mmCIF file of C-alpha atoms and ligand atoms in Angstrom:
data_model
loop_
_atom_site.group_PDB
_atom_site.id
_atom_site.type_symbol
_atom_site.label_atom_id
_atom_site.label_comp_id
_atom_site.label_asym_id
_atom_site.label_seq_id
_atom_site.Cartn_x
_atom_site.Cartn_y
_atom_site.Cartn_z
ATOM 1 C CA MET Y 1 -81.598 -42.635 -53.089
ATOM 2 C CA THR Y 2 -79.593 -41.086 -50.112
ATOM 3 C CA SER Y 3 -81.151 -41.725 -46.761
ATOM 4 C CA ALA Y 4 -79.516 -38.572 -44.989
ATOM 5 C CA ILE Y 5 -78.758 -35.612 -45.351
ATOM 6 C CA PRO Y 6 -75.243 -34.404 -43.486
ATOM 7 C CA ARG Y 7 -75.800 -31.077 -42.196
ATOM 8 C CA PRO Y 8 -73.001 -27.936 -42.894
ATOM 9 C CA ARG Y 9 -69.734 -28.440 -40.614
ATOM 10 C CA PRO Y 10 -69.953 -25.279 -38.149
ATOM 11 C CA ALA Y 11 -68.154 -21.897 -39.196
ATOM 12 C CA ASP Y 12 -65.674 -22.530 -35.873
ATOM 13 C CA ALA Y 13 -62.932 -23.851 -38.286
ATOM 14 C CA SER Y 14 -60.757 -24.890 -35.201
ATOM 15 C CA ALA Y 15 -63.610 -27.203 -34.020
ATOM 16 C CA ALA Y 16 -63.147 -29.579 -36.891
ATOM 17 C CA PRO Y 17 -61.799 -30.254 -39.999
ATOM 18 C CA PRO Y 18 -62.818 -28.741 -43.055
ATOM 19 C CA ALA Y 19 -65.504 -31.243 -45.097
ATOM 20 C CA ASP Y 20 -63.886 -32.602 -48.551
ATOM 21 C CA PRO Y 21 -65.691 -30.730 -51.257
ATOM 22 C CA ALA Y 22 -68.137 -31.590 -53.040
ATOM 23 C CA VAL Y 23 -66.937 -30.890 -56.292
ATOM 24 C CA HIS Y 24 -63.050 -30.496 -57.206
ATOM 25 C CA VAL Y 25 -61.993 -30.862 -60.591
ATOM 26 C CA THR Y 26 -58.968 -29.584 -62.615
ATOM 27 C CA GLY Y 27 -57.524 -28.997 -65.492
ATOM 28 C CA LEU Y 28 -60.712 -30.007 -67.764
ATOM 29 C CA ARG Y 29 -60.499 -29.311 -71.214
ATOM 30 C CA ARG Y 30 -63.242 -30.090 -73.649
ATOM 31 C CA ALA Y 31 -63.833 -29.201 -77.747
ATOM 32 C CA TYR Y 32 -65.837 -29.829 -80.066
ATOM 33 C CA GLU Y 33 -65.127 -29.969 -83.488
ATOM 34 C CA GLY Y 34 -61.339 -28.423 -82.487
ATOM 35 C CA ARG Y 35 -62.784 -25.634 -80.766
ATOM 36 C CA ALA Y 36 -62.317 -25.518 -77.334
ATOM 37 C CA ALA Y 37 -65.493 -24.645 -75.084
ATOM 38 C CA LEU Y 38 -63.295 -25.293 -72.169
ATOM 39 C CA ARG Y 39 -59.635 -24.913 -72.567
ATOM 40 C CA HIS Y 40 -58.261 -25.203 -68.384
ATOM 41 C CA LEU Y 41 -61.341 -25.758 -65.931
ATOM 42 C CA ASP Y 42 -60.174 -25.536 -62.150
ATOM 43 C CA LEU Y 43 -63.610 -25.934 -59.677
ATOM 44 C CA THR Y 44 -63.957 -26.362 -56.597
ATOM 45 C CA VAL Y 45 -67.450 -26.759 -54.761
ATOM 46 C CA PRO Y 46 -66.560 -26.583 -51.049
ATOM 47 C CA ALA Y 47 -69.679 -28.630 -48.904
ATOM 48 C CA GLY Y 48 -72.093 -26.671 -47.705
ATOM 49 C CA SER Y 49 -71.586 -24.062 -49.674
ATOM 50 C CA LEU Y 50 -73.966 -22.156 -52.536
ATOM 51 C CA THR Y 51 -71.424 -21.650 -55.099
ATOM 52 C CA ALA Y 52 -71.754 -19.386 -58.123
ATOM 53 C CA LEU Y 53 -70.229 -19.671 -61.520
ATOM 54 C CA VAL Y 54 -70.366 -17.095 -63.108
ATOM 55 C CA GLY Y 55 -68.976 -15.855 -66.757
ATOM 56 C CA PRO Y 56 -70.856 -14.554 -69.954
ATOM 57 C CA ASN Y 57 -72.534 -16.299 -72.375
ATOM 58 C CA GLY Y 58 -70.221 -19.231 -74.110
ATOM 59 C CA SER Y 59 -67.703 -19.239 -71.626
ATOM 60 C CA GLY Y 60 -68.084 -22.554 -70.373
ATOM 61 C CA LYS Y 61 -70.637 -23.301 -67.684
ATOM 62 C CA THR Y 62 -73.112 -25.625 -69.356
ATOM 63 C CA THR Y 63 -70.444 -27.477 -70.985
ATOM 64 C CA THR Y 64 -69.074 -27.860 -67.385
ATOM 65 C CA MET Y 65 -72.077 -28.783 -65.683
ATOM 66 C CA ARG Y 66 -72.684 -31.402 -68.704
ATOM 67 C CA ILE Y 67 -69.296 -32.926 -67.887
ATOM 68 C CA LEU Y 68 -70.488 -33.138 -63.627
ATOM 69 C CA LEU Y 69 -73.599 -34.608 -64.543
ATOM 70 C CA GLY Y 70 -71.667 -37.643 -66.806
ATOM 71 C CA LEU Y 71 -73.752 -35.772 -69.921
ATOM 72 C CA ASP Y 72 -70.529 -35.179 -71.297
ATOM 73 C CA ARG Y 73 -66.869 -36.036 -71.451
ATOM 74 C CA PRO Y 74 -63.889 -34.171 -71.296
ATOM 75 C CA ASP Y 75 -61.091 -34.613 -73.231
ATOM 76 C CA ALA Y 76 -58.711 -33.977 -70.456
ATOM 77 C CA GLY Y 77 -58.232 -33.188 -66.584
ATOM 78 C CA SER Y 78 -59.992 -35.072 -63.267
ATOM 79 C CA GLY Y 79 -61.481 -34.764 -59.916
ATOM 80 C CA THR Y 80 -64.081 -35.556 -58.011
ATOM 81 C CA VAL Y 81 -67.305 -35.361 -57.566
ATOM 82 C CA LEU Y 82 -68.824 -36.141 -53.238
ATOM 83 C CA GLY Y 83 -65.607 -38.013 -52.936
ATOM 84 C CA ALA Y 84 -66.393 -40.613 -56.374
ATOM 85 C CA PRO Y 85 -63.936 -39.932 -59.430
ATOM 86 C CA LEU Y 86 -65.016 -37.843 -62.620
ATOM 87 C CA THR Y 87 -64.869 -40.808 -64.685
ATOM 88 C CA ARG Y 88 -67.245 -42.747 -62.351
ATOM 89 C CA PRO Y 89 -70.583 -40.479 -62.522
ATOM 90 C CA ALA Y 90 -72.841 -43.758 -61.677
ATOM 91 C CA ARG Y 91 -71.230 -43.474 -58.839
ATOM 92 C CA TYR Y 92 -71.876 -40.270 -57.392
ATOM 93 C CA LEU Y 93 -75.347 -39.158 -60.003
ATOM 94 C CA PRO Y 94 -77.474 -40.809 -57.288
ATOM 95 C CA ALA Y 95 -76.687 -37.681 -55.120
ATOM 96 C CA VAL Y 96 -76.882 -35.366 -57.126
ATOM 97 C CA GLY Y 97 -80.020 -33.260 -58.481
ATOM 98 C CA ALA Y 98 -79.542 -31.548 -61.647
ATOM 99 C CA LEU Y 99 -81.873 -28.523 -63.364
ATOM 100 C CA ILE Y 100 -80.250 -28.051 -66.891
ATOM 101 C CA GLU Y 101 -82.126 -25.187 -69.406
ATOM 102 C CA GLN Y 102 -86.465 -25.359 -68.585
ATOM 103 C CA PRO Y 103 -87.646 -28.096 -66.341
ATOM 104 C CA ALA Y 104 -88.904 -30.766 -68.688
ATOM 105 C CA LEU Y 105 -92.966 -30.342 -67.558
ATOM 106 C CA TYR Y 106 -95.977 -32.138 -68.704
ATOM 107 C CA PRO Y 107 -98.519 -28.464 -68.553
ATOM 108 C CA ARG Y 108 -101.580 -30.201 -68.897
ATOM 109 C CA LEU Y 109 -101.167 -32.089 -65.301
ATOM 110 C CA THR Y 110 -100.711 -30.739 -61.890
ATOM 111 C CA GLY Y 111 -97.589 -30.028 -60.574
ATOM 112 C CA ARG Y 112 -98.271 -32.319 -57.792
ATOM 113 C CA THR Y 113 -98.841 -35.096 -60.651
ATOM 114 C CA ASN Y 114 -96.088 -34.067 -62.796
ATOM 115 C CA LEU Y 115 -93.620 -34.641 -59.257
ATOM 116 C CA LYS Y 116 -95.972 -38.311 -59.005
ATOM 117 C CA VAL Y 117 -95.174 -39.158 -62.593
ATOM 118 C CA LEU Y 118 -91.210 -38.251 -61.880
ATOM 119 C CA ALA Y 119 -91.098 -39.929 -58.694
ATOM 120 C CA GLU Y 120 -92.399 -43.077 -59.967
ATOM 121 C CA LEU Y 121 -89.505 -43.218 -62.337
ATOM 122 C CA ALA Y 122 -86.560 -42.304 -59.848
ATOM 123 C CA GLY Y 123 -88.531 -44.771 -57.439
ATOM 124 C CA CYS Y 124 -88.985 -42.389 -55.054
ATOM 125 C CA GLY Y 125 -92.354 -42.449 -52.290
ATOM 126 C CA ASP Y 126 -94.728 -39.927 -51.504
ATOM 127 C CA ASP Y 127 -92.518 -38.571 -48.693
ATOM 128 C CA SER Y 128 -90.064 -37.359 -51.364
ATOM 129 C CA ILE Y 129 -92.726 -35.222 -53.048
ATOM 130 C CA ARG Y 130 -94.127 -33.869 -49.810
ATOM 131 C CA ARG Y 131 -90.972 -32.825 -48.880
ATOM 132 C CA ALA Y 132 -89.917 -31.681 -52.250
ATOM 133 C CA LEU Y 133 -93.006 -29.034 -52.545
ATOM 134 C CA ARG Y 134 -92.365 -27.901 -48.990
ATOM 135 C CA LEU Y 135 -88.608 -27.261 -49.749
ATOM 136 C CA THR Y 136 -89.604 -25.252 -52.927
ATOM 137 C CA GLY Y 137 -92.832 -23.781 -51.085
ATOM 138 C CA MET Y 138 -95.044 -24.783 -54.051
ATOM 139 C CA GLU Y 139 -97.138 -27.035 -51.646
ATOM 140 C CA GLU Y 140 -100.066 -24.416 -51.881
ATOM 141 C CA GLN Y 141 -99.479 -24.486 -56.059
ATOM 142 C CA ALA Y 142 -99.175 -28.143 -55.877
ATOM 143 C CA ASP Y 143 -103.201 -28.660 -57.540
ATOM 144 C CA ARG Y 144 -102.850 -26.403 -59.820
ATOM 145 C CA ARG Y 145 -102.215 -26.896 -63.657
ATOM 146 C CA VAL Y 146 -98.578 -26.532 -64.659
ATOM 147 C CA ALA Y 147 -100.029 -24.489 -67.525
ATOM 148 C CA ALA Y 148 -101.166 -21.964 -65.397
ATOM 149 C CA TYR Y 149 -97.523 -21.697 -63.919
ATOM 150 C CA SER Y 150 -95.926 -18.521 -64.080
ATOM 151 C CA LEU Y 151 -91.918 -19.147 -64.945
ATOM 152 C CA GLY Y 152 -90.610 -18.551 -61.579
ATOM 153 C CA MET Y 153 -93.016 -21.578 -60.092
ATOM 154 C CA ARG Y 154 -91.901 -23.868 -63.223
ATOM 155 C CA GLN Y 155 -88.495 -23.095 -62.392
ATOM 156 C CA ARG Y 156 -89.412 -24.450 -58.599
ATOM 157 C CA LEU Y 157 -90.824 -27.234 -59.588
ATOM 158 C CA GLY Y 158 -88.292 -28.255 -61.795
ATOM 159 C CA ILE Y 159 -86.267 -27.655 -58.943
ATOM 160 C CA ALA Y 160 -88.493 -29.684 -56.627
ATOM 161 C CA ALA Y 161 -88.173 -32.347 -59.388
ATOM 162 C CA ALA Y 162 -84.187 -32.125 -59.120
ATOM 163 C CA LEU Y 163 -84.705 -32.830 -55.111
ATOM 164 C CA LEU Y 164 -87.134 -35.889 -55.006
ATOM 165 C CA THR Y 165 -84.006 -37.787 -54.725
ATOM 166 C CA GLU Y 166 -82.802 -36.173 -51.781
ATOM 167 C CA PRO Y 167 -79.399 -35.363 -53.073
ATOM 168 C CA ARG Y 168 -76.634 -33.842 -51.529
ATOM 169 C CA LEU Y 169 -75.622 -31.745 -54.249
ATOM 170 C CA LEU Y 170 -77.899 -29.383 -56.606
ATOM 171 C CA ILE Y 171 -76.527 -27.942 -59.849
ATOM 172 C CA LEU Y 172 -78.779 -25.142 -61.727
ATOM 173 C CA ASP Y 173 -78.201 -23.813 -64.674
ATOM 174 C CA GLU Y 174 -78.833 -20.217 -65.512
ATOM 175 C CA PRO Y 175 -81.976 -21.029 -63.470
ATOM 176 C CA THR Y 176 -82.951 -17.374 -62.886
ATOM 177 C CA ASN Y 177 -83.264 -17.162 -66.491
ATOM 178 C CA GLY Y 178 -86.381 -15.002 -67.504
ATOM 179 C CA LEU Y 179 -87.128 -14.518 -64.030
ATOM 180 C CA ASP Y 180 -89.060 -11.236 -63.288
ATOM 181 C CA PRO Y 181 -87.530 -9.682 -59.495
ATOM 182 C CA VAL Y 182 -90.397 -10.974 -57.479
ATOM 183 C CA GLY Y 183 -89.183 -14.813 -58.755
ATOM 184 C CA THR Y 184 -85.721 -14.061 -58.759
ATOM 185 C CA ALA Y 185 -86.251 -13.043 -55.529
ATOM 186 C CA GLN Y 186 -88.126 -16.124 -54.158
ATOM 187 C CA LEU Y 187 -85.647 -18.484 -55.648
ATOM 188 C CA ARG Y 188 -82.977 -17.086 -53.493
ATOM 189 C CA THR Y 189 -85.594 -17.357 -50.708
ATOM 190 C CA LEU Y 190 -85.269 -21.504 -51.810
ATOM 191 C CA LEU Y 191 -81.818 -21.504 -52.595
ATOM 192 C CA ARG Y 192 -80.211 -20.301 -48.904
ATOM 193 C CA GLY Y 193 -83.355 -22.909 -47.443
ATOM 194 C CA LEU Y 194 -81.698 -25.693 -48.861
ATOM 195 C CA THR Y 195 -78.200 -24.945 -48.100
ATOM 196 C CA SER Y 196 -79.133 -24.291 -44.973
ATOM 197 C CA ASP Y 197 -80.884 -27.491 -45.078
ATOM 198 C CA GLY Y 198 -77.322 -29.184 -45.860
ATOM 199 C CA ILE Y 199 -77.150 -29.412 -49.812
ATOM 200 C CA THR Y 200 -74.701 -27.771 -51.433
ATOM 201 C CA VAL Y 201 -75.310 -25.580 -54.443
ATOM 202 C CA LEU Y 202 -73.542 -25.082 -57.697
ATOM 203 C CA ILE Y 203 -75.661 -22.476 -59.698
ATOM 204 C CA SER Y 204 -74.521 -20.619 -62.911
ATOM 205 C CA SER Y 205 -75.287 -17.421 -64.557
ATOM 206 C CA HIS Y 206 -74.504 -14.409 -66.780
ATOM 207 C CA GLN Y 207 -76.303 -12.122 -64.761
ATOM 208 C CA LEU Y 208 -73.338 -11.220 -62.309
ATOM 209 C CA ASN Y 209 -75.395 -9.213 -60.269
ATOM 210 C CA GLU Y 210 -77.816 -11.673 -59.495
ATOM 211 C CA LEU Y 211 -75.517 -14.205 -57.591
ATOM 212 C CA ASP Y 212 -74.072 -11.501 -55.405
ATOM 213 C CA ALA Y 213 -76.123 -11.821 -52.449
ATOM 214 C CA LEU Y 214 -77.024 -14.711 -52.582
ATOM 215 C CA CYS Y 215 -73.799 -16.739 -52.877
ATOM 216 C CA ASP Y 216 -70.444 -17.669 -50.751
ATOM 217 C CA HIS Y 217 -68.427 -19.090 -52.836
ATOM 218 C CA PHE Y 218 -67.311 -17.893 -56.838
ATOM 219 C CA VAL Y 219 -65.720 -18.942 -60.076
ATOM 220 C CA PHE Y 220 -65.170 -16.918 -63.014
ATOM 221 C CA LEU Y 221 -65.084 -18.415 -65.756
ATOM 222 C CA HIS Y 222 -63.887 -16.316 -69.193
ATOM 223 C CA GLN Y 223 -63.732 -17.686 -72.621
ATOM 224 C CA GLY Y 224 -63.560 -21.603 -70.950
ATOM 225 C CA ALA Y 225 -60.693 -21.428 -68.385
ATOM 226 C CA THR Y 226 -60.676 -20.224 -64.822
ATOM 227 C CA ARG Y 227 -60.015 -16.726 -63.979
ATOM 228 C CA PHE Y 228 -61.040 -16.641 -60.300
ATOM 229 C CA GLN Y 229 -61.841 -18.750 -57.306
ATOM 230 C CA GLY Y 230 -62.828 -18.040 -53.735
ATOM 231 C CA ASP Y 231 -64.955 -17.244 -50.896
ATOM 232 C CA ARG Y 232 -66.197 -13.554 -49.948
ATOM 233 C CA ASP Y 233 -62.931 -12.386 -48.413
ATOM 234 C CA ALA Y 234 -61.041 -13.728 -51.400
ATOM 235 C CA LEU Y 235 -63.621 -11.710 -53.596
ATOM 236 C CA ALA Y 236 -63.326 -8.487 -51.584
ATOM 237 C CA ALA Y 237 -59.803 -8.430 -52.070
ATOM 238 C CA CYS Y 238 -60.284 -7.654 -55.586
ATOM 239 C CA ARG Y 239 -63.487 -5.886 -55.536
ATOM 240 C CA GLN Y 240 -61.535 -2.539 -54.174
ATOM 241 C CA PRO Y 241 -64.462 0.323 -53.396
ATOM 242 C CA VAL Y 242 -64.241 3.166 -55.907
ATOM 243 C CA ALA Y 243 -64.667 7.133 -55.023
ATOM 244 C CA GLU Y 244 -67.586 7.925 -57.061
ATOM 245 C CA THR Y 245 -67.943 12.017 -58.007
ATOM 246 C CA ALA Y 246 -69.037 14.432 -59.899
ATOM 247 C CA PRO Y 247 -68.429 18.288 -60.423
ATOM 248 C CA GLU Y 248 -71.593 20.679 -59.747
ATOM 249 C CA ARG Y 249 -71.389 20.946 -63.964
ATOM 250 C CA THR Y 250 -70.718 18.405 -66.910
ATOM 251 C CA ASP Y 251 -68.352 20.744 -68.839
ATOM 252 C CA GLN Y 252 -66.026 20.474 -65.863
ATOM 253 C CA LEU Y 253 -65.485 16.214 -66.110
ATOM 254 C CA ALA Y 254 -63.072 17.204 -68.542
ATOM 255 C CA PRO Y 255 -60.770 19.016 -66.187
ATOM 256 C CA LEU Y 256 -61.737 17.647 -62.970
ATOM 257 C CA THR Y 257 -60.217 13.810 -64.853
ATOM 258 C CA GLU Y 258 -57.149 15.813 -65.755
ATOM 259 C CA ALA Y 259 -56.634 16.962 -62.161
ATOM 260 C CA PHE Y 260 -57.410 13.518 -60.782
ATOM 261 C CA GLU Y 261 -55.139 12.236 -63.110
ATOM 262 C CA ALA Y 262 -52.159 14.676 -62.669
ATOM 263 C CA ALA Y 263 -52.289 13.810 -58.959
ATOM 264 C CA GLY Y 264 -51.718 10.304 -59.733
ATOM 265 C CA TYR Y 265 -55.066 8.516 -59.306
ATOM 266 C CA ARG Y 266 -56.931 6.227 -61.995
ATOM 267 C CA VAL Y 267 -60.341 7.677 -63.339
ATOM 268 C CA ARG Y 268 -62.763 6.008 -65.632
ATOM 269 C CA ARG Y 269 -66.137 7.916 -66.942
ATOM 270 C CA GLU Y 270 -69.800 6.637 -66.240
ATOM 271 C CA ALA Y 271 -72.455 9.422 -67.380
ATOM 272 C CA ASP Y 272 -72.239 12.734 -65.438
ATOM 273 C CA ARG Y 273 -70.325 10.524 -62.805
ATOM 274 C CA LEU Y 274 -66.100 10.025 -62.584
ATOM 275 C CA LEU Y 275 -65.184 6.866 -60.524
ATOM 276 C CA VAL Y 276 -62.043 7.459 -59.245
ATOM 277 C CA ASP Y 277 -59.380 4.313 -57.475
ATOM 278 C CA ALA Y 278 -59.155 5.785 -54.602
ATOM 279 C CA PRO Y 279 -59.848 4.124 -50.996
ATOM 280 C CA PRO Y 280 -62.529 5.493 -48.655
ATOM 281 C CA ASP Y 281 -59.936 7.675 -47.045
ATOM 282 C CA GLN Y 282 -59.102 9.976 -49.810
ATOM 283 C CA ALA Y 283 -62.214 11.483 -49.924
ATOM 284 C CA GLY Y 284 -60.477 14.997 -48.442
ATOM 285 C CA ALA Y 285 -57.653 14.801 -51.168
ATOM 286 C CA LEU Y 286 -60.007 13.973 -54.071
ATOM 287 C CA ASN Y 287 -61.725 17.403 -52.231
ATOM 288 C CA ARG Y 288 -58.141 19.654 -52.466
ATOM 289 C CA VAL Y 289 -57.631 18.470 -55.714
ATOM 290 C CA ALA Y 290 -60.596 20.098 -57.236
ATOM 291 C CA ALA Y 291 -61.076 22.973 -54.913
ATOM 292 C CA ALA Y 292 -57.766 23.446 -56.720
ATOM 293 C CA GLN Y 293 -58.754 23.955 -60.330
ATOM 294 C CA GLY Y 294 -61.764 25.727 -58.673
ATOM 295 C CA ILE Y 295 -64.318 22.628 -58.933
ATOM 296 C CA THR Y 296 -66.925 21.767 -56.497
ATOM 297 C CA LEU Y 297 -67.505 18.045 -56.211
ATOM 298 C CA ALA Y 298 -71.324 18.120 -56.184
ATOM 299 C CA HIS Y 299 -71.498 14.563 -55.180
ATOM 300 C CA LEU Y 300 -68.628 12.571 -54.218
ATOM 301 C CA ALA Y 301 -69.434 8.982 -52.585
ATOM 302 C CA VAL Y 302 -67.734 5.501 -51.636
ATOM 303 C CA ARG Y 303 -69.087 2.768 -53.753
ATOM 304 C CA HIS Y 304 -68.869 -0.932 -53.589
ATOM 305 C CA PRO Y 305 -68.243 -2.937 -56.478
ATOM 306 C CA THR Y 306 -70.494 -5.057 -58.073
ATOM 307 C CA LEU Y 307 -69.918 -8.857 -59.086
ATOM 308 C CA GLU Y 308 -69.683 -7.277 -62.280
ATOM 309 C CA GLU Y 309 -67.336 -5.004 -62.239
ATOM 310 C CA ALA Y 310 -65.494 -7.463 -59.777
ATOM 311 C CA PHE Y 311 -65.043 -9.783 -62.865
ATOM 312 C CA PHE Y 312 -64.149 -7.533 -64.903
ATOM 313 C CA SER Y 313 -61.508 -6.149 -62.818
ATOM 314 C CA VAL Y 314 -60.066 -9.887 -62.578
ATOM 315 C CA LEU Y 315 -59.890 -9.976 -66.573
ATOM 316 C CA GLY Y 316 -58.108 -6.620 -66.373
ATOM 317 C CA GLN Y 317 -61.063 -5.126 -68.448
ATOM 318 C CA GLU Y 318 -63.862 -2.134 -68.018
ATOM 319 C CA PRO Y 319 -67.313 -3.232 -67.557
ATOM 320 C CA GLN Y 320 -69.200 -3.835 -71.098
ATOM 321 C CA CYS Y 321 -72.352 -1.992 -69.781
HETATM 322 N N1 ATP H 401 -72.232 -29.486 -78.025
HETATM 323 C C1 ATP H 401 -71.378 -28.502 -78.743
HETATM 324 N N2 ATP H 401 -71.360 -29.069 -79.738
HETATM 325 C C2 ATP H 401 -70.121 -27.687 -80.658
HETATM 326 N N3 ATP H 401 -70.085 -26.378 -80.090
HETATM 327 C C3 ATP H 401 -70.534 -26.513 -78.675
HETATM 328 C C4 ATP H 401 -71.438 -27.669 -78.078
HETATM 329 N N4 ATP H 401 -71.701 -27.357 -76.877
HETATM 330 C C5 ATP H 401 -71.208 -25.820 -76.651
HETATM 331 N N5 ATP H 401 -70.568 -25.296 -77.712
HETATM 332 C C6 ATP H 401 -69.467 -24.202 -77.447
HETATM 333 O O1 ATP H 401 -68.626 -24.087 -76.448
HETATM 334 C C7 ATP H 401 -68.659 -23.246 -75.980
HETATM 335 C C8 ATP H 401 -69.441 -23.326 -74.646
HETATM 336 O O2 ATP H 401 -70.308 -23.195 -74.390
HETATM 337 P P1 ATP H 401 -71.169 -23.042 -73.234
HETATM 338 O O3 ATP H 401 -73.007 -23.755 -73.608
HETATM 339 O O4 ATP H 401 -70.836 -24.443 -72.573
HETATM 340 O O5 ATP H 401 -71.104 -21.457 -72.280
HETATM 341 P P2 ATP H 401 -72.162 -20.940 -71.465
HETATM 342 O O6 ATP H 401 -70.933 -20.630 -70.712
HETATM 343 O O7 ATP H 401 -73.132 -21.824 -70.768
HETATM 344 O O8 ATP H 401 -73.162 -20.143 -72.338
HETATM 345 P P3 ATP H 401 -74.646 -19.533 -71.976
HETATM 346 O O9 ATP H 401 -74.630 -18.694 -70.929
HETATM 347 O O10 ATP H 401 -74.688 -18.664 -73.889
HETATM 348 O O11 ATP H 401 -75.557 -20.696 -71.487
HETATM 349 C C9 ATP H 401 -69.542 -21.716 -76.905
HETATM 350 O O12 ATP H 401 -68.707 -21.489 -78.178
HETATM 351 C C10 ATP H 401 -70.644 -23.206 -77.512
HETATM 352 O O13 ATP H 401 -70.978 -22.391 -78.849
#
């Protein structure tokens, strides 16, 4: 069990050198029966960050997390977790907590008793249980049976279990799966609280937009390879805003598309809207293009791409939705 949780470094980079990343692995490969699950995985999780590992189903998120947790071995690649080599998970695992898929809980026991059983196995005391319940906001629910918990409460208790050993790094595989908007919002608040307590969090999801407001570092995975990784600023560079436009009548969508394209803009149709790749200062120009065709724009607004749209723009594809 770790005794102290390091605080995140201050934002002023001139005051202190950046901390070593919590995770830094490169070139990971893993194949199952000749089929590649990971082709080339590079992953850096800055210390103190809330890092999103995002990618569609089957892109290799769980495989990556299983390798980091020493549950699987890569065929190639190397790196470190909390400064220890990936090949020596026993050195770093005492400082890592994880929730992979559904938490394994005894439904007939209360939340607190579940944690007591796990704490005994891990050699942790009552203080750790109280701390884990406090960090996850589960104190009031702790003496109810788990069978009566909502999915969100089970997920929070699962995270409490992962926090018993006071980890410096928390790895969560798709913890928002199946949660309703309230459960998702509570989980977001919980994870923000953990990072402000100095815990580094790596969280995966294929529901990309759920991670957008939450995370400060992003890693895009596609078909087992890293396609992007960086902080919010780097992400902003690949999510240029678009102009969302609509003519007064839907029969004007086709001529308006032609007119925008003839003026050199890239246009994509979404229901009765046209999304035009044009910076915000082009609003007047777009209006003039429409007016020259005798078309009045009933709608013209700047739209900032979602995380999902940024993901597909990095892949050079249109969103699949
Ligand atoms: N033990 C295994 N044996 C065979 N194939 C596997 C195994 N584990 C993963 N795979 C395959 O590796 C690929 C990546 O799977 P992985 O579970 O890592 O993806 P994922 O991004 O976590 O997907 P999801 O979002 O659906 O959980 C998939 O094609 C999967 O079928």
